Coordinates of C-alpha atoms in Angstrom, one line a residue:
M1 CA -14.6 1.3 24.7
P2 CA -16.5 0.1 21.6
K3 CA -14.4 -1.8 19.0
V4 CA -14.9 -1.0 15.4
V5 CA -15.4 -4.2 13.3
E6 CA -16.0 -3.0 9.8
D7 CA -17.4 -0.3 7.6
E8 CA -20.6 -1.6 6.1
V9 CA -22.7 1.3 4.7
V10 CA -21.8 4.7 3.3
I11 CA -24.5 7.5 3.3
T12 CA -23.5 10.5 1.3
K13 CA -24.4 14.0 2.5
T14 CA -23.2 16.2 -0.3
E15 CA -25.6 17.7 -2.9
Q16 CA -22.8 17.2 -5.4
E17 CA -23.4 13.4 -5.3
G18 CA -26.7 13.8 -7.1
K19 CA -25.0 15.8 -9.8
D20 CA -22.3 13.2 -10.2
A21 CA -25.0 10.6 -11.0
L22 CA -26.3 12.8 -13.8
E23 CA -22.7 13.4 -15.0
A24 CA -22.3 9.6 -15.2
E25 CA -25.2 9.4 -17.7
G26 CA -24.1 12.5 -19.6
T27 CA -25.9 15.8 -20.4
F28 CA -28.9 13.9 -21.8
G29 CA -29.4 11.5 -18.9
A30 CA -30.4 7.9 -19.8
S31 CA -31.8 9.0 -23.2
W32 CA -28.4 9.8 -24.7
R33 CA -28.5 6.9 -27.1
I34 CA -31.8 8.2 -28.5
M35 CA -30.3 11.6 -29.0
L36 CA -27.2 10.2 -30.6
F37 CA -29.3 8.1 -33.0
R38 CA -31.3 11.2 -34.0
G39 CA -28.2 13.4 -34.4
V40 CA -26.5 10.8 -36.7
R41 CA -29.7 10.2 -38.6
D42 CA -30.4 13.9 -39.2
N43 CA -26.8 14.8 -40.0
D44 CA -26.8 17.1 -36.9
I45 CA -23.1 17.2 -36.3
E46 CA -23.4 19.6 -33.3
L47 CA -25.8 17.3 -31.5
V48 CA -23.6 14.3 -32.1
K49 CA -20.6 16.2 -30.7
R50 CA -22.5 17.3 -27.6
V51 CA -23.6 13.7 -26.8
C52 CA -20.2 12.3 -27.5
S53 CA -18.5 14.8 -25.3
S54 CA -20.0 12.8 -22.4
H55 CA -19.7 9.4 -24.1
P56 CA -16.6 9.5 -26.3
A57 CA -16.4 5.7 -26.6
A58 CA -19.9 5.6 -28.1
I59 CA -18.7 6.4 -31.6
H60 CA -16.8 3.1 -31.7
E61 CA -19.4 0.9 -30.1
H62 CA -22.6 -0.8 -31.3
F63 CA -24.4 1.7 -29.1
T64 CA -27.9 0.9 -30.3
S65 CA -27.7 -2.5 -28.6
G66 CA -28.5 -0.6 -25.4
M67 CA -31.8 0.8 -26.8
K68 CA -35.2 -0.8 -26.6
E69 CA -37.0 -1.9 -29.7
W70 CA -39.8 0.6 -29.4
E71 CA -37.2 3.4 -29.2
L72 CA -35.8 2.4 -32.5
Q73 CA -39.3 1.8 -34.0
W74 CA -40.3 5.4 -33.1
D75 CA -37.3 6.9 -34.9
S76 CA -36.8 4.6 -38.0
L77 CA -38.9 2.5 -40.3
R78 CA -35.9 0.2 -40.8
W79 CA -35.5 -0.2 -37.0
Y80 CA -34.8 -3.9 -37.3
E81 CA -31.5 -3.2 -39.1
F82 CA -30.2 -0.9 -36.4
G83 CA -30.6 -3.0 -33.3
D84 CA -26.8 -3.6 -33.1
S85 CA -25.3 -0.8 -35.1
T86 CA -22.5 1.7 -35.0
A87 CA -22.9 5.5 -35.5
L88 CA -21.0 5.2 -38.8
Y89 CA -23.3 2.4 -40.1
I90 CA -26.4 4.6 -39.3
A91 CA -24.9 7.8 -40.8
S92 CA -24.0 5.9 -44.0
A93 CA -27.5 4.5 -44.3
Y94 CA -29.0 8.0 -44.0
C95 CA -26.4 9.8 -46.1
S96 CA -25.3 11.9 -43.2
D97 CA -22.0 13.0 -44.8
K98 CA -21.0 15.5 -42.1
V99 CA -21.3 12.9 -39.4
V100 CA -19.4 10.3 -41.5
R101 CA -16.6 12.8 -42.1
W102 CA -16.3 13.6 -38.4
L103 CA -16.5 10.0 -37.3
L104 CA -13.7 8.9 -39.7
A105 CA -11.6 11.9 -38.7
N106 CA -11.8 10.6 -35.1
G107 CA -10.6 7.1 -35.8
V108 CA -13.8 5.1 -36.2
D109 CA -13.3 1.8 -38.0
P110 CA -15.1 1.8 -41.4
D111 CA -14.9 -2.0 -41.5
A112 CA -17.0 -2.6 -38.4
V113 CA -19.7 -5.3 -39.1
C114 CA -23.3 -4.7 -38.2
Y115 CA -26.7 -6.1 -39.5
S116 CA -26.3 -9.1 -41.8
K117 CA -22.5 -8.8 -41.6
Q118 CA -22.7 -5.5 -43.6
T119 CA -20.4 -2.6 -43.2
A120 CA -21.1 1.1 -43.7
Q121 CA -19.9 0.8 -47.3
D122 CA -22.7 -1.7 -48.0
V123 CA -25.6 0.4 -46.8
I124 CA -24.9 3.9 -48.3
G125 CA -28.3 5.6 -48.8
V126 CA -30.5 2.6 -48.0
C127 CA -32.7 4.8 -45.8
T128 CA -32.4 8.2 -47.4
F129 CA -30.6 8.5 -50.7
K130 CA -29.0 11.8 -51.6
Q131 CA -26.8 11.4 -54.7
E132 CA -24.2 14.1 -53.9
Q133 CA -23.9 13.1 -50.2
A134 CA -23.8 9.4 -51.1
K135 CA -20.8 10.0 -53.5
T136 CA -19.0 11.9 -50.8
I137 CA -19.5 9.1 -48.3
D138 CA -18.4 6.5 -50.8
D139 CA -15.2 8.5 -51.4
L140 CA -14.6 8.9 -47.7
L141 CA -15.0 5.2 -46.9
K142 CA -12.7 4.2 -49.8
A143 CA -10.0 6.8 -49.0
D144 CA -6.8 5.9 -47.2
R145 CA -7.3 6.2 -43.5
L146 CA -5.6 9.3 -42.0
P147 CA -4.2 9.6 -38.5
P148 CA -7.0 10.6 -36.1
Q149 CA -7.2 14.0 -34.5
P150 CA -5.4 14.3 -31.1
P151 CA -7.4 13.9 -28.0
I152 CA -9.1 16.7 -26.2
K153 CA -7.2 18.3 -23.4
P154 CA -8.0 16.7 -20.0
T155 CA -10.0 18.6 -17.4
L156 CA -9.5 18.5 -13.7
F157 CA -11.5 19.6 -10.7
A158 CA -11.4 19.0 -6.9
K159 CA -14.2 19.1 -4.3
I160 CA -14.6 18.5 -0.6
G161 CA -17.6 16.8 0.9
Y162 CA -18.8 14.8 3.9
E163 CA -19.8 11.2 4.3
D164 CA -21.6 9.4 7.1
H165 CA -20.2 5.9 7.7
L166 CA -22.3 3.4 9.6
K167 CA -20.2 1.0 11.5
T168 CA -20.8 -2.1 13.6
V169 CA -19.2 -1.9 17.0
Y170 CA -19.4 -4.2 20.0
E171 CA -20.0 -3.1 23.5
E172 CA -19.4 -5.2 26.7
V173 CA -22.7 -5.5 28.7
M174 CA -23.9 -7.5 31.6
N175 CA -25.2 -11.0 30.8
P176 CA -28.8 -10.9 32.2
E177 CA -28.7 -14.7 32.6
D178 CA -25.5 -14.6 34.6
P179 CA -25.0 -11.1 36.1
D180 CA -21.9 -12.1 38.0
G181 CA -20.3 -13.9 35.1
P182 CA -18.2 -12.6 32.2
K183 CA -19.7 -9.8 30.2
M184 CA -21.2 -10.4 26.8
K185 CA -20.7 -8.5 23.6
R186 CA -23.6 -6.7 22.0
A187 CA -23.6 -5.3 18.4
K188 CA -24.4 -1.7 17.9
R189 CA -24.6 0.6 14.9
V190 CA -22.9 4.0 15.1
S191 CA -22.5 6.8 12.6
E192 CA -19.3 8.7 12.0
T193 CA -18.9 11.8 9.8
V194 CA -15.7 12.1 7.8
V195 CA -14.3 14.7 5.4
R196 CA -13.2 13.6 2.0
C197 CA -11.4 15.3 -0.8
K198 CA -11.9 13.9 -4.3
V199 CA -10.1 14.8 -7.5
S200 CA -11.6 14.1 -10.8
V201 CA -9.7 13.9 -14.0
T202 CA -11.8 13.7 -17.2
Y203 CA -10.1 12.9 -20.5
K204 CA -11.9 12.3 -23.7
S205 CA -10.5 10.8 -26.9
Y206 CA -13.0 10.1 -29.6
W207 CA -10.5 8.3 -31.8
L208 CA -9.5 5.6 -29.2
P209 CA -11.3 2.3 -29.3
P210 CA -13.5 1.5 -26.3
K211 CA -11.0 -1.0 -24.7
T212 CA -7.9 1.1 -25.0
Q213 CA -5.8 1.3 -21.9
Y214 CA -5.4 4.8 -20.6
E215 CA -2.6 6.0 -18.5
V216 CA -3.1 8.7 -15.9
R217 CA 0.1 10.3 -14.5
I218 CA -0.4 11.8 -11.0
R219 CA 1.5 12.9 -7.9
A220 CA 0.9 14.4 -4.6
M221 CA 2.2 18.0 -4.3
K222 CA 4.5 17.0 -1.4
S223 CA 6.0 14.1 -3.4
P224 CA 8.7 14.7 -6.0
E225 CA 7.8 11.4 -7.7
W226 CA 5.0 10.8 -10.2
R227 CA 3.0 7.6 -10.4
T228 CA 1.1 6.1 -13.3
E229 CA -2.3 4.4 -13.1
R230 CA -4.0 2.5 -15.9
T231 CA -7.7 2.3 -16.6
Q232 CA -10.1 1.5 -19.5
A233 CA -12.6 4.1 -18.4
T234 CA -12.6 7.7 -19.7
H235 CA -13.2 9.1 -16.2
K236 CA -10.6 8.5 -13.4
M237 CA -11.4 9.3 -9.8
I238 CA -8.3 9.9 -7.7
T239 CA -9.1 9.9 -4.0
G240 CA -7.1 11.9 -1.5
L241 CA -8.4 12.1 2.0
A242 CA -11.4 9.8 1.4
A243 CA -13.1 7.7 3.9
G244 CA -11.3 4.4 4.4
T245 CA -7.9 5.7 3.1
T246 CA -4.8 6.5 5.0
Y247 CA -4.7 10.1 6.3
E248 CA -1.5 12.1 6.2
L249 CA 0.6 11.6 9.3
L250 CA 4.1 12.8 10.1
S251 CA 4.8 13.3 6.4
E252 CA 7.7 15.7 6.8
D253 CA 9.3 13.6 9.6
I254 CA 9.0 10.4 7.5
S255 CA 10.3 11.9 4.3
D256 CA 13.2 13.5 6.2
F257 CA 14.2 10.3 8.0
F258 CA 14.1 8.0 5.0
E259 CA 15.7 10.4 2.5
T260 CA 18.5 11.4 5.0
T261 CA 19.1 7.7 5.9
Y262 CA 19.4 6.7 2.3
K263 CA 21.9 9.5 1.7
Y264 CA 23.8 8.5 4.8
L265 CA 23.9 4.9 3.7
A266 CA 25.0 5.8 0.2
D267 CA 27.9 7.9 1.5
Q268 CA 29.2 4.9 3.5
V269 CA 28.8 2.5 0.7
V270 CA 30.1 4.5 -2.2
G271 CA 31.4 7.7 -0.6
S272 CA 34.2 8.7 1.7
L273 CA 32.5 8.3 5.1
P274 CA 33.8 5.5 7.4
N275 CA 31.6 2.4 7.7
K276 CA 30.0 3.5 11.0
L277 CA 26.9 1.3 10.3
G278 CA 29.0 -1.8 10.4
L279 CA 27.8 -2.9 7.0
P280 CA 29.0 -6.5 6.3
S281 CA 31.4 -7.3 3.4
W282 CA 28.8 -9.2 1.5
F283 CA 26.5 -6.2 1.4
L284 CA 29.3 -3.8 0.4
E285 CA 30.5 -6.1 -2.4
M286 CA 26.9 -6.5 -3.7
A287 CA 26.5 -2.7 -3.6
V288 CA 29.6 -2.3 -5.7
E289 CA 28.3 -4.9 -8.2
K290 CA 24.6 -4.0 -8.3
G291 CA 24.5 -0.5 -6.9
L292 CA 23.0 0.4 -3.5
E293 CA 19.4 0.1 -4.8
G294 CA 20.3 -3.3 -6.3
A295 CA 21.7 -4.6 -3.1
L296 CA 18.7 -3.5 -1.1
D297 CA 16.3 -4.8 -3.7
W298 CA 18.1 -8.2 -3.7
T299 CA 17.6 -8.4 0.1
Y300 CA 13.9 -7.4 -0.4
N301 CA 13.4 -10.2 -3.0
A302 CA 15.2 -12.8 -0.8
T303 CA 12.9 -12.1 2.1
F304 CA 9.6 -11.0 0.5
D305 CA 7.9 -14.4 0.5
Y306 CA 8.5 -14.8 4.3
V307 CA 6.7 -11.5 5.2
D308 CA 3.0 -11.2 6.1
P309 CA 1.4 -9.3 3.1
A310 CA -0.3 -7.1 5.5
F311 CA 3.1 -5.6 6.4
W312 CA 3.6 -4.4 2.8
D313 CA 0.0 -3.1 2.7
E314 CA 0.7 -1.0 5.8
L315 CA 3.9 0.3 4.2
R316 CA 2.0 1.4 1.1
G317 CA -0.3 3.2 3.5
V318 CA 2.7 5.0 5.0
S319 CA 3.7 5.9 1.5
D320 CA 0.3 7.2 0.6
G321 CA -0.1 9.2 3.8
S322 CA 3.3 10.8 3.8
G323 CA 4.0 11.2 0.1
T324 CA 7.3 9.3 0.5
S325 CA 8.2 6.9 -2.3
Y326 CA 7.2 3.3 -1.5
D327 CA 10.4 2.0 -3.1
L328 CA 12.4 4.2 -0.8
L329 CA 10.4 2.9 2.3
R330 CA 10.8 -0.8 1.5
R331 CA 14.5 -0.4 0.7
I332 CA 15.3 1.3 4.0
H333 CA 13.3 -1.4 5.8
M334 CA 15.9 -3.9 4.5
L335 CA 18.7 -1.9 6.1
P336 CA 18.5 -3.8 9.5
E337 CA 19.2 -7.1 7.8
A338 CA 22.5 -5.7 6.6
T339 CA 23.6 -3.6 9.6
K340 CA 21.8 -5.5 12.5
G341 CA 22.9 -2.7 14.9
H342 CA 25.4 -2.9 17.8
C343 CA 23.7 -2.1 21.0
S344 CA 23.5 -3.3 24.6
M345 CA 20.7 -4.9 26.7
F346 CA 20.0 -6.8 29.9
G347 CA 17.1 -8.4 31.7
A348 CA 17.1 -8.6 35.5
S349 CA 14.6 -10.1 37.9
D350 CA 14.0 -11.7 41.3
S351 CA 17.0 -11.0 43.6
A352 CA 18.6 -8.6 41.0
T353 CA 15.9 -5.9 41.3
K354 CA 14.6 -4.1 44.4
S355 CA 10.9 -5.1 43.7
G356 CA 11.7 -8.5 42.5
N357 CA 9.9 -7.8 39.2
L358 CA 11.4 -8.0 35.8
L359 CA 13.5 -5.0 34.5
Q360 CA 14.3 -5.2 30.8
L361 CA 16.5 -2.5 29.2
R362 CA 18.0 -2.0 25.8
A363 CA 20.2 0.8 24.5
L364 CA 19.6 1.7 20.9
D365 CA 22.8 3.7 20.3
W366 CA 24.9 1.9 17.8
D367 CA 25.2 5.0 15.5
V368 CA 25.0 8.4 17.2
D369 CA 26.3 10.4 14.2
G370 CA 23.7 9.5 11.6
P371 CA 20.0 10.4 11.2
F372 CA 18.7 7.8 13.6
K373 CA 18.8 10.0 16.7
D374 CA 16.8 12.8 15.0
N375 CA 13.6 11.0 14.1
V376 CA 12.8 8.7 16.9
N377 CA 9.2 8.0 18.0
V378 CA 6.9 5.6 19.8
V379 CA 3.9 4.3 17.8
V380 CA 1.1 2.5 19.7
Y381 CA -1.0 0.1 17.7
H382 CA -4.4 -0.3 19.3
N383 CA -6.4 -3.4 18.5
D384 CA -9.8 -2.2 17.5
D385 CA -10.8 -4.8 14.9
G386 CA -12.2 -7.5 17.2
S387 CA -9.4 -9.9 16.4
D388 CA -7.1 -11.7 18.8
R389 CA -4.2 -9.4 18.1
V390 CA -2.9 -7.4 21.1
S391 CA -2.2 -3.7 21.4
W392 CA 1.5 -2.9 21.3
A393 CA 4.1 -0.1 21.2
N394 CA 6.9 0.1 18.6
I395 CA 10.0 2.1 19.6
A396 CA 11.7 3.1 16.4
W397 CA 11.8 5.9 13.8
S398 CA 9.3 7.9 11.9
G399 CA 7.6 5.7 9.3
F400 CA 9.7 2.6 10.3
I401 CA 7.1 -0.1 11.0
G402 CA 9.5 -3.1 11.6
S403 CA 10.5 -3.7 15.3
V404 CA 13.8 -3.6 17.0
T405 CA 12.5 -2.6 20.4
G406 CA 9.0 -2.6 21.9
F407 CA 6.4 -4.2 24.2
N408 CA 2.8 -5.1 24.2
S409 CA -0.3 -5.0 26.3
Q410 CA 0.4 -8.6 27.5
Q411 CA 3.6 -7.3 29.0
L412 CA 5.9 -9.0 26.5
G413 CA 9.0 -7.0 25.6
I414 CA 11.7 -7.5 22.9
S415 CA 15.3 -6.4 22.5
E416 CA 17.9 -7.0 19.9
I417 CA 21.7 -6.8 19.2
G418 CA 23.5 -7.4 16.0
V419 CA 26.4 -9.8 16.0
T420 CA 29.5 -8.9 14.0
Y421 CA 31.9 -11.0 16.1
P422 CA 30.3 -14.4 16.4
D423 CA 32.0 -17.7 17.3
E424 CA 31.6 -21.1 15.6
S425 CA 28.5 -21.9 17.7
F426 CA 26.4 -19.6 15.5
G427 CA 26.8 -21.9 12.5
K428 CA 25.8 -20.5 9.1
E429 CA 23.8 -17.3 8.2
S430 CA 21.3 -17.0 5.4
R431 CA 19.8 -14.2 3.4
H432 CA 16.6 -16.0 2.7
G433 CA 14.1 -16.0 5.5
I434 CA 11.9 -13.6 7.6
P435 CA 13.7 -10.3 8.4
F436 CA 14.2 -10.1 12.1
V437 CA 12.4 -6.8 12.3
N438 CA 9.3 -8.6 11.0
L439 CA 9.7 -11.5 13.4
L440 CA 10.1 -9.2 16.4
R441 CA 7.0 -7.3 15.3
D442 CA 5.0 -10.5 15.0
I443 CA 5.9 -11.3 18.6
L444 CA 4.6 -7.9 19.8
E445 CA 1.5 -8.0 17.6
K446 CA 0.4 -11.6 18.0
D447 CA 1.9 -13.3 21.1
S448 CA 0.7 -13.0 24.7
H449 CA 3.0 -15.4 26.5
F450 CA 6.7 -16.0 27.0
E451 CA 6.5 -19.5 25.6
D452 CA 4.6 -18.3 22.5
A453 CA 7.4 -15.8 21.6
N454 CA 10.2 -18.3 22.1
K455 CA 8.3 -20.9 20.0
R456 CA 7.9 -18.3 17.2
I457 CA 11.6 -17.7 17.2
S458 CA 12.5 -21.4 17.3
E459 CA 10.2 -22.2 14.4
A460 CA 11.0 -19.2 12.1
T461 CA 13.1 -19.3 9.0
R462 CA 15.8 -17.2 10.5
T463 CA 18.5 -15.2 8.6
C464 CA 21.5 -13.4 10.2
N465 CA 23.4 -13.6 13.4
L466 CA 21.8 -11.7 16.3
I467 CA 21.2 -11.8 20.0
L468 CA 17.5 -11.3 20.9
G469 CA 16.0 -10.6 24.3
V470 CA 12.5 -11.7 25.2
G471 CA 10.9 -10.8 28.6
D472 CA 7.4 -11.4 30.1
A473 CA 6.7 -9.1 33.0
K474 CA 3.6 -11.2 34.0
T475 CA 5.8 -14.1 35.1
G476 CA 9.2 -12.2 35.5
E477 CA 10.8 -14.5 32.9
F478 CA 13.6 -13.3 30.6
N479 CA 15.9 -15.0 28.2
S480 CA 18.3 -14.0 25.5
V481 CA 18.4 -15.9 22.2
Q482 CA 21.6 -16.8 20.3
Y483 CA 20.0 -16.4 16.9
S484 CA 21.1 -17.4 13.4
N485 CA 19.9 -19.4 10.4
S486 CA 21.4 -22.5 12.1
V487 CA 20.6 -22.1 15.8
A488 CA 18.1 -20.6 18.2
N489 CA 19.7 -21.2 21.7
F490 CA 17.8 -19.8 24.7
I491 CA 20.0 -18.3 27.4
T492 CA 19.1 -17.5 31.0
S493 CA 21.2 -16.4 33.9
D494 CA 21.8 -20.1 34.7
N495 CA 23.5 -20.8 31.4
L496 CA 25.0 -17.5 30.3
Q497 CA 26.9 -17.5 27.1
P498 CA 29.6 -17.0 26.0
V499 CA 31.4 -18.1 29.1
N500 CA 34.3 -15.9 30.2
E501 CA 35.0 -15.1 33.8
T502 CA 37.0 -12.0 32.9
W503 CA 34.7 -10.0 30.7
H504 CA 31.3 -11.9 30.6
A505 CA 31.0 -13.4 34.1
P506 CA 27.6 -14.6 35.3
I507 CA 25.5 -12.3 37.5
E508 CA 22.7 -13.9 39.5
D509 CA 19.2 -13.4 38.0
V510 CA 20.7 -11.2 35.2
V511 CA 21.2 -11.8 31.5
Y512 CA 23.3 -9.2 29.8
F513 CA 25.2 -8.4 26.6
G514 CA 27.3 -5.4 25.7
M515 CA 27.3 -4.5 22.0
D516 CA 28.2 -7.9 20.5
W517 CA 28.7 -11.6 21.2
L518 CA 32.5 -11.5 21.5
C519 CA 33.0 -7.9 22.8
P520 CA 35.2 -7.8 25.9
N521 CA 35.4 -4.1 26.3
Y522 CA 31.7 -3.3 26.3
S523 CA 30.6 -6.5 28.1
E524 CA 33.1 -5.9 30.9
V525 CA 31.9 -2.3 31.4
L526 CA 28.2 -3.4 31.4
H527 CA 29.0 -6.2 33.8
D528 CA 30.6 -3.8 36.3
R529 CA 27.7 -1.3 36.1
V530 CA 25.0 -3.9 36.5
S531 CA 26.8 -5.6 39.3
H532 CA 27.2 -2.3 41.1
H533 CA 23.5 -1.5 40.9
R534 CA 22.2 -5.0 41.4
G535 CA 19.4 -5.3 43.9

């Protein structure tokens, strides 16, 4: 299968693209500056308005600086004075009183300096003197400045088109110099047609200076939240399903899961529901002090610097594709650091399984009353960018891109259990470090060998108390990890911890944990069932 490396060239296929280019230059094309100069010079206010409808910032700028000398020489004997001039300066010189009045009404600065440091007041009538108009202009320039007219109502339109994207892909082909050896990669160019939807918002405000920051307030129809974007341009392109952007995927499932989960969490923190999620006291106390959002945001800030920026980029893509608030997505992704989850897991191999191969299981059932059972899915990430990253499967919930369970194409698997009842061997926890859902994802996404995964865990800036499980089906190896900020102890069937002959007795070639570290009832039941089916 060819592997896409990068988009390099875009070839447009819509006829509308050519029209867009003309729109960019305005109704008069590249000659708009000439037409504006003539309209100002001749006191043709309608022509000035038509040109400025496409170039509203031009009335504030020294627009003639973009004209060639011969263009000015053709239209004015005093061309040398107008090489770097504003519309108001030119209108004053030609006694174009209608244009002067309109420019001032739209917020043009009468003190703008042009040729020889002169202002519009200094050059009234120097090109064409008309006594009545000159007096009108003089009075207008000396008058107190009035508030400018409000901006024109914005316009909006949408269109759908097609684009051909040329991409570089690599194919595996036989090496002619070594037919029996490893295959070589050959670059190839392929074309892919994609559909795009583009929304254009045009807003024109003559009275605003050219470098004014504009705010455009927009939202997707499926999203209740608005977002604001800033720009200095007077034309904002808002792209929806454009080439290279995230396409909508599972939007209803994602919105439902995250909104329902937040409400469920809020009910347990500040409501009347029992604490079924096992939220720790530090989190509950912080939620009382800072509010639920404040507690989740504090966790986000404490862990942000330890997370690969690509993770947050992907989460923004989930937000864009689903219409779900990015803030809601990132807050719920902090939930595992607080709850950790109470589940069960085991790894069995060699004499413990019929085939002798590794069997790794994990029960993700710590809360069966909340929304977690209703939005489960398996997302497979395929490596198609030519990098060393492996393909992997994430077993979680709609829109949740951290990992609590999963495996990759190199046959590495991960499991996890939260620890609410530790012993002193765990040492201290920390809230500052890499969230475990990111660490486990990194194992699935980046590691190929058992030793690589264990090394990543050992060297990480760890946070809370957990029991992890790491298995490699290639070698049949499995170990659990006593995990905290203080320790990373690797446990096999030969050194099973914690030691208790009654409720956590060793089983040959099996590592198992039932719900927690010190959890006699669940561990004893799991011990009995695994022992019964062993081999």
